[in-house]
Amino acid sequence: MPTVGLLYPGHSAEDDFPALEDRIAGAVRLPVVITSVGEDAHRVDALLDLGSNTRLADGAAQLAPQKPDAVMWACTSGSFVFGMEGAAEQVSAVAAAAGVPASSTSFAFVDALRHLGIRKVAIAASYPDDVAQHFVGFLSDGGVTVVSMGSHGIVTAAEVGTLEPSQVVAMVTAADHPDAEAVLVPDTAMHTLAIIEELEAAVGKPVLTANQVTVWKGLELLGPVPALPGLGALFGGAR
C-alpha cells in the first residue's frame, strides 16, 4: 500500500486525512506529522516563517519512522507565498530531508488542473485578499487564468477548521463564475474531503480543494493515481 506522508501545520483540519484513510481502507496510508507554527495567521510574514526549511526539515525527521513513499507539504498559503521559484526550492529541501519525492499543495493545484485540462478557474478563498492574491499570482505563473475570486478575510487556520459543511458549500457556490471550468478551495485548514461530491453537485463542475489535491499529488508522485470513490472528478468521478 502506498504511503503518502503529510507535513501539516498546526491544528485545524488534520483529521480530514485519517478520516479519508478509513473510508478508502487499503488504498493509501496518510500519516500526518504536525509541523511547528510560530503564529497562526494568514499574513505573509507569518506564512513565510510557517514554511521555513527548518520547520519542514524537523517535520520530515518526525515522519521518517512512517517510511513514506512520498511526502507532501500540506499547506497552500505556506507554499505559494514563496512564489513559484521559492516554492520549488522549498519542496526540493523537503525531498532532500525526507529522502523521497516531495511536493506541496500549491504545486498540486497547478498539476491537478493540468491533468484535467482546465485553464480557467474561480477561487473560493478563506484568506484575506492580500494573501489570496499571492495564490492568484502563483496560478498565473502556472498557466492558469483566474476569472473570479471570493476572499473571506479569515485570519487564522483554527477558525477555518471550524467551518460547517454548509458554510463551505455556500462559499464555493458564491465564488463560482460562468466562465470558470472549476472552483478551487485553497486552504488545507478547511474540512473538505467528505464533501467533494456535494461541492461539485452544487456548482455542476469540478471542485478542487486543498486537501483533495494534496492526496492526489502525493499519489501522482508515485505513478498513476487510482480512482477513489467520493473524491470527485479529479479522482475519476463523473465529469
Coordinates of C-alpha atoms in Angstrom, one line a residue:
M1 CA 0.0 0.0 0.0
P2 CA 1.5 3.4 -0.9
T3 CA 2.3 5.7 2.0
V4 CA 2.0 9.5 1.4
G5 CA 3.4 11.3 4.4
L6 CA 1.8 14.7 5.2
L7 CA 3.5 17.6 6.8
Y8 CA 0.6 19.7 8.2
P9 CA 1.0 23.0 10.0
G10 CA -0.7 23.2 13.4
H11 CA -4.2 22.0 14.2
S12 CA -7.3 22.7 12.2
A13 CA -8.4 20.1 9.7
E14 CA -5.6 17.5 10.0
D15 CA -8.3 14.9 11.0
D16 CA -9.6 15.1 7.3
F17 CA -6.8 12.8 6.3
P18 CA -7.2 9.8 8.8
A19 CA -11.0 10.0 8.2
L20 CA -10.3 9.6 4.4
E21 CA -7.9 6.8 5.0
D22 CA -10.6 5.0 7.0
R23 CA -13.2 5.5 4.2
I24 CA -10.8 4.1 1.5
A25 CA -9.2 1.5 3.6
G26 CA -6.4 -0.3 1.8
A27 CA -5.9 2.3 -0.9
V28 CA -3.3 4.6 0.7
R29 CA -1.8 5.3 4.1
L30 CA -1.8 9.0 5.0
P31 CA 0.3 9.5 8.1
V32 CA 0.3 13.1 9.4
V33 CA 3.0 15.0 11.2
I34 CA 2.1 18.3 12.7
T35 CA 4.8 20.9 11.9
S36 CA 5.5 23.8 14.3
V37 CA 3.8 27.1 13.9
G38 CA 5.1 30.4 15.1
E39 CA 1.9 32.5 14.7
D40 CA -1.3 31.1 13.3
A41 CA -2.1 33.9 10.9
H42 CA -2.9 34.2 7.3
R43 CA -0.4 37.0 6.9
V44 CA 2.6 36.9 4.5
D45 CA 5.3 37.3 7.1
A46 CA 3.8 34.6 9.4
L47 CA 3.4 32.3 6.4
L48 CA 7.0 32.7 5.2
D49 CA 8.0 31.6 8.7
L50 CA 5.5 28.7 8.7
G51 CA 7.0 27.3 5.6
S52 CA 10.7 27.7 6.6
N53 CA 13.1 24.9 5.8
T54 CA 13.9 24.4 9.5
R55 CA 10.3 23.7 10.4
L56 CA 9.8 21.4 7.4
A57 CA 13.0 19.5 8.0
D58 CA 12.0 18.9 11.6
G59 CA 8.7 17.6 10.3
A60 CA 10.3 15.3 7.8
A61 CA 12.5 13.8 10.6
Q62 CA 9.4 13.1 12.6
L63 CA 7.8 11.4 9.6
A64 CA 10.7 9.1 8.9
P65 CA 9.5 6.2 11.1
Q66 CA 6.4 6.0 9.0
K67 CA 8.6 5.2 6.0
P68 CA 6.7 7.4 3.5
D69 CA 7.0 6.7 -0.2
A70 CA 6.3 10.4 -0.9
V71 CA 5.9 13.5 1.2
M72 CA 3.6 16.4 0.8
W73 CA 3.9 19.8 2.4
A74 CA 0.1 20.0 3.1
C75 CA -0.1 23.8 3.2
T76 CA -1.2 26.1 0.3
S77 CA -0.5 29.5 1.8
G78 CA 2.8 28.4 3.3
S79 CA 4.0 27.4 -0.1
F80 CA 2.5 29.9 -2.6
V81 CA 3.7 33.0 -0.7
F82 CA 7.3 31.9 -1.7
G83 CA 6.4 32.3 -5.4
M84 CA 7.0 29.6 -8.0
E85 CA 10.8 29.5 -7.7
G86 CA 10.8 29.7 -3.9
A87 CA 8.1 27.0 -3.6
A88 CA 10.2 24.8 -5.8
E89 CA 13.2 25.3 -3.6
Q90 CA 11.0 24.5 -0.6
V91 CA 9.9 21.1 -1.9
S92 CA 13.4 20.3 -3.0
A93 CA 14.5 20.8 0.5
V94 CA 11.7 18.6 1.8
A95 CA 12.6 15.9 -0.6
A96 CA 16.2 16.0 0.4
A97 CA 15.3 15.9 4.1
A98 CA 12.9 13.0 3.6
G99 CA 14.8 11.1 1.0
V100 CA 11.7 10.5 -1.1
P101 CA 9.8 12.6 -3.8
A102 CA 8.0 15.6 -2.4
S103 CA 5.7 18.4 -3.5
S104 CA 3.3 20.9 -1.9
T105 CA -0.3 21.8 -2.1
S106 CA 0.3 24.8 -4.3
F107 CA 2.0 22.7 -7.0
A108 CA -0.7 20.1 -6.5
F109 CA -3.3 22.6 -7.6
V110 CA -1.4 23.5 -10.8
D111 CA -0.7 19.9 -11.7
A112 CA -4.2 18.8 -11.0
L113 CA -5.6 21.5 -13.3
R114 CA -3.2 20.5 -16.0
H115 CA -4.2 16.8 -15.5
L116 CA -7.9 17.8 -16.0
G117 CA -7.1 20.1 -18.9
I118 CA -8.6 23.1 -17.1
R119 CA -7.3 26.6 -17.7
K120 CA -9.9 29.0 -16.2
V121 CA -10.9 28.8 -12.6
A122 CA -12.8 30.6 -9.8
I123 CA -11.3 30.7 -6.3
A124 CA -13.2 30.4 -3.0
A125 CA -10.5 31.6 -0.6
S126 CA -10.9 31.8 3.1
Y127 CA -7.8 34.0 3.3
P128 CA -7.6 37.8 3.5
D129 CA -7.5 39.3 0.0
D130 CA -3.8 40.3 0.1
V131 CA -2.8 36.7 0.8
A132 CA -5.3 35.3 -1.7
Q133 CA -3.7 37.5 -4.4
H134 CA -0.4 35.6 -3.9
F135 CA -2.3 32.4 -4.9
V136 CA -3.7 34.1 -8.0
G137 CA -0.2 35.1 -9.0
F138 CA 1.1 31.5 -8.4
L139 CA -1.6 30.1 -10.5
S140 CA -1.0 32.6 -13.2
D141 CA 2.7 31.6 -13.3
G142 CA 1.5 28.1 -13.7
G143 CA -0.6 29.0 -16.8
V144 CA -4.0 29.2 -15.1
T145 CA -6.4 32.1 -15.5
V146 CA -8.4 33.2 -12.5
V147 CA -11.8 34.6 -13.7
S148 CA -13.2 35.4 -10.3
M149 CA -12.2 35.2 -6.6
G150 CA -14.0 35.4 -3.4
S151 CA -11.8 36.1 -0.3
H152 CA -13.3 35.8 3.1
G153 CA -10.8 37.5 5.3
I154 CA -10.4 34.7 7.9
V155 CA -7.2 35.3 9.6
T156 CA -6.5 32.0 11.5
A157 CA -6.4 28.4 10.3
A158 CA -8.0 27.4 13.6
E159 CA -11.1 29.4 12.7
V160 CA -11.2 28.0 9.1
G161 CA -11.2 24.5 10.6
T162 CA -14.5 25.2 12.4
L163 CA -16.5 26.0 9.2
E164 CA -19.5 23.7 8.8
P165 CA -20.1 21.8 5.5
S166 CA -23.0 24.1 4.7
Q167 CA -20.7 27.1 5.1
V168 CA -18.1 25.6 2.7
V169 CA -20.8 24.8 0.2
A170 CA -22.1 28.4 0.4
M171 CA -18.6 29.8 0.0
V172 CA -18.0 27.6 -3.1
T173 CA -21.3 28.5 -4.7
A174 CA -20.8 32.2 -4.1
A175 CA -17.3 32.1 -5.7
D176 CA -18.4 30.3 -8.9
H177 CA -18.4 32.1 -12.2
P178 CA -20.0 31.1 -15.6
D179 CA -16.6 31.2 -17.3
A180 CA -14.8 29.1 -14.7
E181 CA -14.2 25.5 -15.6
A182 CA -13.6 24.6 -11.9
V183 CA -13.8 26.1 -8.5
L184 CA -10.7 26.0 -6.3
V185 CA -10.8 25.9 -2.5
P186 CA -7.2 26.6 -1.5
D187 CA -7.0 26.2 2.3
T188 CA -5.8 22.9 3.9
A189 CA -7.3 24.2 7.2
M190 CA -10.8 23.6 5.8
H191 CA -12.5 20.3 6.2
T192 CA -13.5 19.2 2.6
L193 CA -12.6 15.6 1.9
A194 CA -16.0 14.2 3.0
I195 CA -18.0 16.7 0.9
I196 CA -16.2 16.9 -2.5
E197 CA -19.2 15.4 -4.4
E198 CA -21.6 17.7 -2.6
L199 CA -19.5 20.7 -3.6
E200 CA -19.3 19.5 -7.2
A201 CA -23.1 18.9 -7.3
A202 CA -23.7 22.4 -6.0
V203 CA -21.8 24.1 -8.9
G204 CA -22.1 21.5 -11.6
K205 CA -18.3 21.4 -12.3
P206 CA -15.1 20.0 -10.8
V207 CA -14.2 21.4 -7.4
L208 CA -10.6 21.1 -6.3
T209 CA -9.9 21.5 -2.6
A210 CA -6.5 21.8 -0.9
N211 CA -6.7 18.5 1.0
Q212 CA -8.0 16.7 -2.1
V213 CA -5.3 17.8 -4.4
T214 CA -2.7 17.2 -1.7
V215 CA -3.6 13.5 -1.6
W216 CA -3.8 13.3 -5.4
K217 CA -0.4 14.8 -5.9
G218 CA 1.2 12.6 -3.3
L219 CA -0.1 9.5 -5.2
E220 CA 0.8 11.1 -8.5
L221 CA 4.4 11.3 -7.4
L222 CA 4.4 7.5 -7.2
G223 CA 2.7 6.7 -10.5
P224 CA -0.8 6.5 -11.9
V225 CA -3.4 7.8 -9.4
P226 CA -6.1 5.2 -8.6
A227 CA -9.7 6.1 -9.0
L228 CA -11.1 6.6 -5.5
P229 CA -14.7 7.0 -4.5
G230 CA -16.2 10.2 -3.1
L231 CA -13.3 12.4 -4.2
G232 CA -14.8 13.9 -7.4
A233 CA -13.7 14.5 -10.9
L234 CA -10.0 14.6 -10.0
F235 CA -10.1 11.0 -8.8
G236 CA -12.1 9.6 -11.7
G237 CA -15.6 10.7 -10.7
A238 CA -18.2 11.7 -13.3
R239 CA -17.4 14.9 -15.3

